[in-house]
């Protein structure tokens, strides 16, 4: 039975009935500078500073980008140590516009629209109509193998008045596309 299915699938591909596999959608190409393994900036591990890293990888036969992130923050100022893990899936949505879905170990789920308006700059912006704060995450390619990140929040009653929650610099560990 498997042989019959494989033969039918091969014939369908040969005849053009199925889309070509492993073709990266054009919409994802502006994010290629993010692909690879990253570590936190120069202050990682310093007293009061968090440490960690993330990875951006093509997945699902190069049709989506999956970002995994792990960060550890030491106890400081009377607050306990914190470990943060999150996952984000970036994909072409309806009409080819990029979208991203974010999930973390604290129970947050954020739906983003994604734009790459300038070379080496990618912005993730949550919908203003979603309940709660509005979020903006920006990655900007720096010099060499450095990318700057910024996560901002805006209050529900002022959805366009973003204030920086955290900013960081990350350095490429291994580059890949």
Coordinates of N, CA and C in Angstrom, one line a residue:
X1 N 0.8 -1.2 0.0 CA 0.0 0.0 0.0 C 0.9 1.3 0.0
X2 N 1.9 1.3 0.8 CA 2.8 2.4 0.9 C 3.5 2.7 -0.5
X3 N 3.8 1.6 -1.2 CA 4.5 1.7 -2.5 C 3.5 2.4 -3.5
X4 N 2.2 2.0 -3.4 CA 1.2 2.6 -4.3 C 1.1 4.1 -4.0
X5 N 1.0 4.5 -2.7 CA 0.9 5.9 -2.3 C 2.1 6.7 -2.8
X6 N 3.3 6.1 -2.6 CA 4.5 6.8 -3.0 C 4.6 7.0 -4.5
X7 N 4.1 6.0 -5.3 CA 4.1 6.1 -6.7 C 3.1 7.2 -7.2
X8 N 1.9 7.2 -6.5 CA 0.9 8.2 -6.9 C 1.4 9.6 -6.5
X9 N 2.0 9.8 -5.4 CA 2.6 11.1 -5.0 C 3.7 11.5 -5.9
X10 N 4.6 10.6 -6.3 CA 5.7 10.9 -7.2 C 5.1 11.3 -8.6
X11 N 4.1 10.6 -9.1 CA 3.4 11.0 -10.3 C 2.8 12.3 -10.3
X12 N 2.1 12.6 -9.1 CA 1.4 13.9 -9.0 C 2.4 15.1 -9.0
X13 N 3.5 14.9 -8.3 CA 4.6 15.9 -8.3 C 5.1 16.1 -9.7
X14 N 5.4 15.0 -10.4 CA 5.9 15.1 -11.7 C 5.0 15.8 -12.7
X15 N 3.7 15.6 -12.5 CA 2.7 16.2 -13.3 C 2.3 17.6 -12.9
X16 N 2.9 18.1 -11.8 CA 2.6 19.4 -11.3 C 1.3 19.6 -10.5
X17 N 0.7 18.4 -10.1 CA -0.6 18.5 -9.4 C -0.3 18.9 -7.9
X18 N 0.8 18.7 -7.4 CA 1.2 19.1 -6.0 C 2.2 20.2 -6.0
X19 N 2.1 21.1 -5.1 CA 3.1 22.2 -5.1 C 4.5 21.6 -4.8
X20 N 5.5 22.3 -5.4 CA 6.9 21.8 -5.2 C 7.2 21.9 -3.7
X21 N 7.8 20.9 -3.2 CA 8.2 20.8 -1.7 C 9.5 21.6 -1.5
X22 N 9.6 22.0 -0.3 CA 10.9 22.7 0.1 C 11.1 24.0 -0.6
X23 N 10.0 24.7 -1.1 CA 10.2 26.0 -1.6 C 9.9 27.0 -0.6
X24 N 10.9 27.8 -0.1 CA 10.6 28.8 0.9 C 9.8 29.9 0.4
X25 N 8.7 30.2 1.0 CA 7.8 31.3 0.6 C 8.6 32.6 0.5
X26 N 8.4 33.4 -0.5 CA 9.1 34.6 -0.7 C 9.0 35.6 0.5
X27 N 7.8 35.5 1.1 CA 7.5 36.4 2.2 C 8.5 36.2 3.4
X28 N 9.0 35.0 3.5 CA 9.9 34.7 4.7 C 11.4 35.2 4.4
X29 N 11.7 35.4 3.2 CA 13.1 35.7 2.8 C 13.7 37.0 3.6
X30 N 12.9 38.0 3.8 CA 13.5 39.2 4.5 C 13.9 38.8 6.0
X31 N 13.4 37.7 6.5 CA 13.8 37.3 7.8 C 15.0 36.4 7.9
X32 N 15.6 36.1 6.7 CA 16.7 35.2 6.7 C 17.9 35.6 7.5
X33 N 18.1 36.9 7.8 CA 19.2 37.3 8.6 C 19.1 36.8 10.1
X34 N 17.9 36.4 10.4 CA 17.6 35.9 11.8 C 17.9 34.4 12.0
X35 N 18.0 33.7 10.9 CA 18.1 32.2 10.9 C 19.5 31.9 11.6
X36 N 19.4 30.9 12.5 CA 20.6 30.5 13.2 C 20.4 30.4 14.7
X37 N 21.5 30.2 15.4 CA 21.5 30.1 16.9 C 22.1 31.4 17.4
X38 N 21.4 32.0 18.4 CA 21.9 33.3 19.0 C 22.1 33.1 20.5
X39 N 23.0 33.9 21.0 CA 23.2 34.0 22.5 C 23.0 35.4 22.9
X40 N 22.7 35.6 24.2 CA 22.5 36.9 24.8 C 23.8 37.8 24.6
X41 N 23.6 39.1 24.8 CA 24.7 40.0 24.6 C 25.8 40.0 25.6
X42 N 26.7 40.9 25.6 CA 27.9 41.0 26.4 C 27.6 41.0 27.9
X43 N 26.5 41.5 28.3 CA 26.1 41.6 29.7 C 25.5 40.3 30.3
X44 N 25.3 39.3 29.4 CA 24.7 38.1 29.9 C 25.4 37.5 31.1
X45 N 24.7 37.2 32.1 CA 25.3 36.6 33.2 C 25.9 37.5 34.2
X46 N 26.0 38.8 33.9 CA 26.4 39.8 34.9 C 25.4 40.0 36.0
X47 N 25.8 40.4 37.2 CA 24.8 40.5 38.3 C 23.6 41.3 37.9
X48 N 22.4 40.7 38.1 CA 21.2 41.4 37.8 C 20.8 41.3 36.3
X49 N 21.6 40.7 35.5 CA 21.3 40.6 34.1 C 20.9 39.2 33.7
X50 N 20.0 39.0 32.8 CA 19.6 37.7 32.4 C 20.6 37.1 31.4
X51 N 20.5 35.8 31.1 CA 21.3 35.2 30.1 C 20.4 34.2 29.4
X52 N 20.8 33.8 28.2 CA 20.1 32.8 27.5 C 20.4 32.9 26.0
X53 N 19.4 32.4 25.2 CA 19.6 32.4 23.8 C 18.4 32.0 23.1
X54 N 18.4 32.1 21.8 CA 17.3 31.7 21.0 C 17.8 31.1 19.6
X55 N 16.9 30.5 18.9 CA 17.2 29.9 17.6 C 16.0 30.2 16.7
X56 N 16.3 30.6 15.5 CA 15.4 30.7 14.4 C 15.7 29.7 13.4
X57 N 14.7 28.8 13.1 CA 14.9 27.7 12.1 C 13.8 27.6 11.1
X58 N 14.1 27.3 9.9 CA 13.1 26.9 8.9 C 12.5 25.6 9.3
X59 N 11.2 25.4 9.2 CA 10.6 24.1 9.5 C 9.4 23.9 8.5
X60 N 8.8 22.7 8.7 CA 7.7 22.3 7.8 C 8.1 22.5 6.3
X61 N 9.2 21.8 6.0 CA 9.7 21.9 4.6 C 9.9 23.3 4.2
X62 N 10.5 24.1 5.0 CA 10.9 25.5 4.8 C 9.7 26.4 4.5
X63 N 8.5 26.1 5.1 CA 7.3 26.9 4.9 C 7.1 27.9 6.0
X64 N 7.7 27.6 7.2 CA 7.5 28.5 8.4 C 8.9 28.7 9.0
X65 N 9.0 29.7 9.8 CA 10.2 29.9 10.7 C 9.7 29.7 12.1
X66 N 10.4 28.8 12.9 CA 10.1 28.6 14.3 C 11.2 29.2 15.1
X67 N 10.8 30.1 16.1 CA 11.8 30.7 17.0 C 11.5 30.0 18.4
X68 N 12.6 29.5 19.0 CA 12.6 29.0 20.3 C 13.5 29.9 21.1
X69 N 13.1 30.2 22.4 CA 13.8 31.1 23.2 C 13.9 30.6 24.7
X70 N 15.0 30.7 25.3 CA 15.2 30.4 26.7 C 16.0 31.5 27.4
X71 N 15.5 32.0 28.5 CA 16.2 33.0 29.2 C 16.1 32.7 30.7
X72 N 17.2 33.0 31.4 CA 17.2 32.9 32.9 C 17.6 34.2 33.5
X73 N 16.8 34.6 34.5 CA 17.1 35.9 35.2 C 17.3 35.6 36.7
X74 N 18.5 36.0 37.2 CA 18.8 35.7 38.6 C 17.9 36.5 39.5
X75 N 17.8 36.0 40.8 CA 17.1 36.8 41.8 C 17.7 38.1 42.0
X76 N 16.9 39.2 42.1 CA 17.4 40.5 42.3 C 16.3 41.4 42.9
X77 N 16.7 42.3 43.8 CA 15.8 43.3 44.3 C 14.6 42.7 45.0
X78 N 14.8 41.6 45.7 CA 13.7 40.9 46.4 C 12.8 40.1 45.5
X79 N 13.1 40.0 44.2 CA 12.3 39.1 43.4 C 13.0 37.8 43.1
X80 N 12.3 36.7 43.0 CA 13.0 35.4 42.8 C 13.6 35.2 41.4
X81 N 14.4 34.3 41.2 CA 15.0 34.0 39.9 C 13.8 33.5 39.0
X82 N 14.0 33.8 37.7 CA 12.9 33.4 36.8 C 13.5 32.7 35.6
X83 N 12.9 31.7 35.1 CA 13.2 31.0 33.8 C 12.1 31.2 32.9
X84 N 12.4 31.7 31.7 CA 11.4 32.0 30.7 C 11.7 31.2 29.4
X85 N 10.7 30.5 28.9 CA 10.8 29.8 27.7 C 9.6 30.2 26.8
X86 N 9.9 30.4 25.5 CA 8.8 30.7 24.6 C 9.0 30.1 23.2
X87 N 8.0 30.1 22.4 CA 8.0 29.6 21.1 C 7.2 30.5 20.2
X88 N 7.7 30.8 19.0 CA 7.0 31.6 18.1 C 7.1 30.9 16.7
X89 N 5.9 30.9 16.0 CA 5.9 30.3 14.7 C 5.5 31.5 13.7
X90 N 6.4 31.7 12.7 CA 6.2 32.8 11.7 C 5.8 32.1 10.4
X91 N 4.8 32.7 9.8 CA 4.3 32.0 8.6 C 3.5 33.0 7.7
X92 N 3.5 32.7 6.4 CA 2.7 33.5 5.5 C 1.2 33.2 5.7
X93 N 0.4 34.3 6.0 CA -1.0 34.1 6.3 C -1.8 34.3 5.0
X94 N -3.1 34.7 5.2 CA -3.9 34.9 4.0 C -3.3 36.0 3.2
X95 N -3.3 35.8 1.9 CA -2.8 36.8 1.0 C -1.3 37.0 1.0
X96 N -0.6 36.1 1.7 CA 0.9 36.1 1.7 C 1.4 37.0 2.8
X97 N 0.6 37.8 3.5 CA 1.1 38.7 4.6 C 1.6 37.8 5.7
X98 N 2.8 38.2 6.3 CA 3.4 37.4 7.4 C 2.6 37.6 8.7
X99 N 2.5 36.5 9.4 CA 1.9 36.4 10.7 C 2.8 35.7 11.6
X100 N 2.6 35.8 12.9 CA 3.4 35.0 13.9 C 2.5 34.8 15.1
X101 N 2.6 33.6 15.7 CA 1.9 33.2 16.9 C 2.9 32.9 17.9
X102 N 2.8 33.5 19.1 CA 3.8 33.4 20.2 C 3.1 32.7 21.4
X103 N 3.8 31.8 22.0 CA 3.4 31.1 23.2 C 4.5 31.1 24.2
X104 N 4.2 31.2 25.5 CA 5.3 31.1 26.5 C 4.9 30.3 27.7
X105 N 5.8 30.0 28.6 CA 5.6 29.2 29.8 C 4.8 29.9 30.8
X106 N 4.5 31.2 30.7 CA 3.7 31.9 31.6 C 2.2 31.9 31.2
X107 N 1.9 31.3 30.0 CA 0.5 31.2 29.5 C 0.2 32.3 28.6
X108 N 1.1 33.2 28.2 CA 0.8 34.3 27.2 C 0.7 33.7 25.8
X109 N -0.3 34.2 25.1 CA -0.4 33.9 23.7 C -0.6 35.3 23.0
X110 N 0.3 35.6 22.0 CA 0.2 36.8 21.3 C 0.2 36.5 19.8
X111 N -0.8 37.1 19.1 CA -0.9 37.0 17.6 C -0.3 38.3 17.0
X112 N 0.6 38.1 16.1 CA 1.3 39.3 15.5 C 1.1 39.4 14.0
X113 N 1.0 40.6 13.5 CA 1.3 40.8 12.1 C 2.7 41.2 12.0
X114 N 3.4 40.7 10.9 CA 4.8 40.9 10.8 C 5.1 41.7 9.5
X115 N 6.0 42.7 9.7 CA 6.5 43.5 8.5 C 8.0 43.6 8.5
X116 N 8.5 43.6 7.3 CA 9.9 43.7 7.0 C 10.0 44.9 6.0
X117 N 9.7 46.1 6.5 CA 9.7 47.3 5.6 C 11.0 47.7 5.2
X118 N 12.1 47.5 6.0 CA 13.4 47.9 5.6 C 14.3 46.7 5.7
X119 N 15.4 46.7 4.9 CA 16.3 45.6 4.9 C 17.0 45.4 6.3
X120 N 16.9 44.2 6.8 CA 17.5 44.0 8.1 C 16.7 44.4 9.3
X121 N 15.4 44.8 9.1 CA 14.5 45.2 10.2 C 13.2 44.4 10.1
X122 N 12.8 43.8 11.1 CA 11.6 43.0 11.1 C 10.8 43.4 12.4
X123 N 9.5 43.8 12.2 CA 8.7 44.2 13.3 C 7.5 43.3 13.4
X124 N 7.2 42.9 14.7 CA 6.0 42.1 15.0 C 5.1 43.0 15.8
X125 N 3.9 43.1 15.4 CA 3.0 44.1 16.0 C 1.6 43.4 16.3
X126 N 1.3 43.3 17.6 CA 0.0 42.7 17.9 C -1.2 43.6 17.5
X127 N -2.3 43.0 17.4 CA -3.5 43.7 17.0 C -4.0 44.6 18.1
X128 N -4.3 45.9 17.7 CA -4.8 46.9 18.7 C -6.2 46.5 19.2
X129 N -6.9 45.7 18.6 CA -8.3 45.3 19.1 C -8.2 44.1 20.0
X130 N -7.1 43.5 20.2 CA -7.0 42.4 21.1 C -7.1 42.9 22.6
X131 N -7.7 42.2 23.5 CA -7.8 42.6 24.9 C -6.4 42.8 25.5
X132 N -6.3 43.7 26.4 CA -5.0 43.9 27.1 C -4.0 44.8 26.4
X133 N -2.8 44.8 26.9 CA -1.8 45.7 26.3 C -1.5 45.3 24.8
X134 N -0.9 46.2 24.1 CA -0.5 45.9 22.7 C 1.0 45.7 22.8
X135 N 1.5 44.9 21.9 CA 2.9 44.5 21.9 C 3.6 44.8 20.6
X136 N 4.9 45.2 20.7 CA 5.7 45.4 19.5 C 7.1 44.8 19.7
X137 N 7.5 43.9 18.9 CA 8.8 43.2 19.0 C 9.6 43.6 17.7
X138 N 10.8 44.1 17.8 CA 11.5 44.5 16.7 C 12.9 43.9 16.7
X139 N 13.4 43.4 15.6 CA 14.7 42.9 15.4 C 15.4 43.8 14.3
X140 N 16.6 44.2 14.6 CA 17.3 45.1 13.7 C 18.8 44.5 13.5
X141 N 19.1 44.2 12.3 CA 20.5 43.7 12.1 C 21.5 44.8 12.4
X142 N 22.5 44.4 13.2 CA 23.6 45.4 13.5 C 24.8 45.1 12.7
X143 N 25.9 45.3 13.2 CA 27.2 45.1 12.5 C 27.6 43.6 12.6
X144 N 28.0 43.1 11.5 CA 28.5 41.7 11.6 C 27.5 40.7 11.9
X145 N 27.7 39.9 13.0 CA 26.8 38.9 13.4 C 26.0 39.3 14.6
X146 N 25.6 40.5 14.7 CA 24.9 41.1 15.9 C 23.5 41.5 15.4
X147 N 22.5 41.2 16.2 CA 21.1 41.7 16.0 C 20.7 42.3 17.3
X148 N 20.0 43.5 17.2 CA 19.5 44.2 18.3 C 18.0 43.9 18.4
X149 N 17.5 43.6 19.6 CA 16.1 43.3 19.8 C 15.5 44.3 20.8
X150 N 14.2 44.6 20.6 CA 13.5 45.5 21.5 C 12.0 45.0 21.6
X151 N 11.6 44.9 22.8 CA 10.2 44.5 23.1 C 9.5 45.6 23.8
X152 N 8.4 46.1 23.2 CA 7.7 47.3 23.7 C 6.2 46.9 24.0
X153 N 5.6 47.7 24.9 CA 4.2 47.5 25.3 C 3.5 48.8 25.3
X154 N 2.2 48.8 24.9 CA 1.4 50.0 25.0 C 0.2 49.7 25.8
X155 N -0.3 50.6 26.6 CA -1.5 50.3 27.4 C -2.8 50.2 26.5
X156 N -3.8 49.4 27.0 CA -5.0 49.2 26.2 C -5.7 50.5 25.7
X157 N -5.6 51.5 26.6 CA -6.3 52.8 26.3 C -5.4 53.7 25.4
X158 N -4.2 53.4 25.2 CA -3.3 54.2 24.3 C -2.4 53.2 23.5
X159 N -3.1 52.5 22.5 CA -2.5 51.3 21.8 C -1.3 51.7 20.9
X160 N -1.0 53.0 20.7 CA 0.1 53.4 19.9 C 1.2 54.1 20.7
X161 N 1.1 54.2 22.0 CA 2.1 54.8 22.9 C 2.9 53.7 23.5
X162 N 3.9 53.2 22.7 CA 4.7 52.1 23.2 C 5.8 52.6 24.1
X163 N 6.1 51.8 25.1 CA 7.3 52.1 26.0 C 8.1 50.8 26.0
X164 N 9.4 51.0 26.0 CA 10.3 49.8 26.0 C 10.2 49.0 27.3
X165 N 10.0 47.8 27.2 CA 9.9 46.9 28.3 C 11.3 46.2 28.5
X166 N 11.9 45.8 27.4 CA 13.3 45.3 27.5 C 14.0 45.4 26.1
X167 N 15.3 45.6 26.1 CA 16.0 45.6 24.9 C 17.3 44.8 25.1
X168 N 17.8 44.3 24.0 CA 19.0 43.4 24.1 C 19.8 43.4 22.8
X169 N 20.9 42.8 22.9 CA 21.8 42.5 21.8 C 22.1 41.0 21.8
X170 N 22.0 40.4 20.6 CA 22.3 39.0 20.5 C 23.3 38.8 19.4
X171 N 24.2 37.7 19.6 CA 25.3 37.4 18.7 C 25.1 36.0 18.1
X172 N 25.3 35.9 16.8 CA 25.1 34.7 16.1 C 26.1 33.6 16.7
X173 N 25.6 32.4 16.9 CA 26.4 31.3 17.3 C 26.8 30.5 16.1
X174 N 25.7 30.1 15.3 CA 25.9 29.3 14.1 C 25.0 29.9 13.1
X175 N 25.4 30.2 11.9 CA 24.6 30.7 10.9 C 24.0 29.6 10.0
X176 N 22.8 29.7 9.6 CA 22.2 28.7 8.7 C 21.0 29.3 8.0
X177 N 20.7 28.8 6.9 CA 19.5 29.2 6.1 C 18.8 28.0 5.7

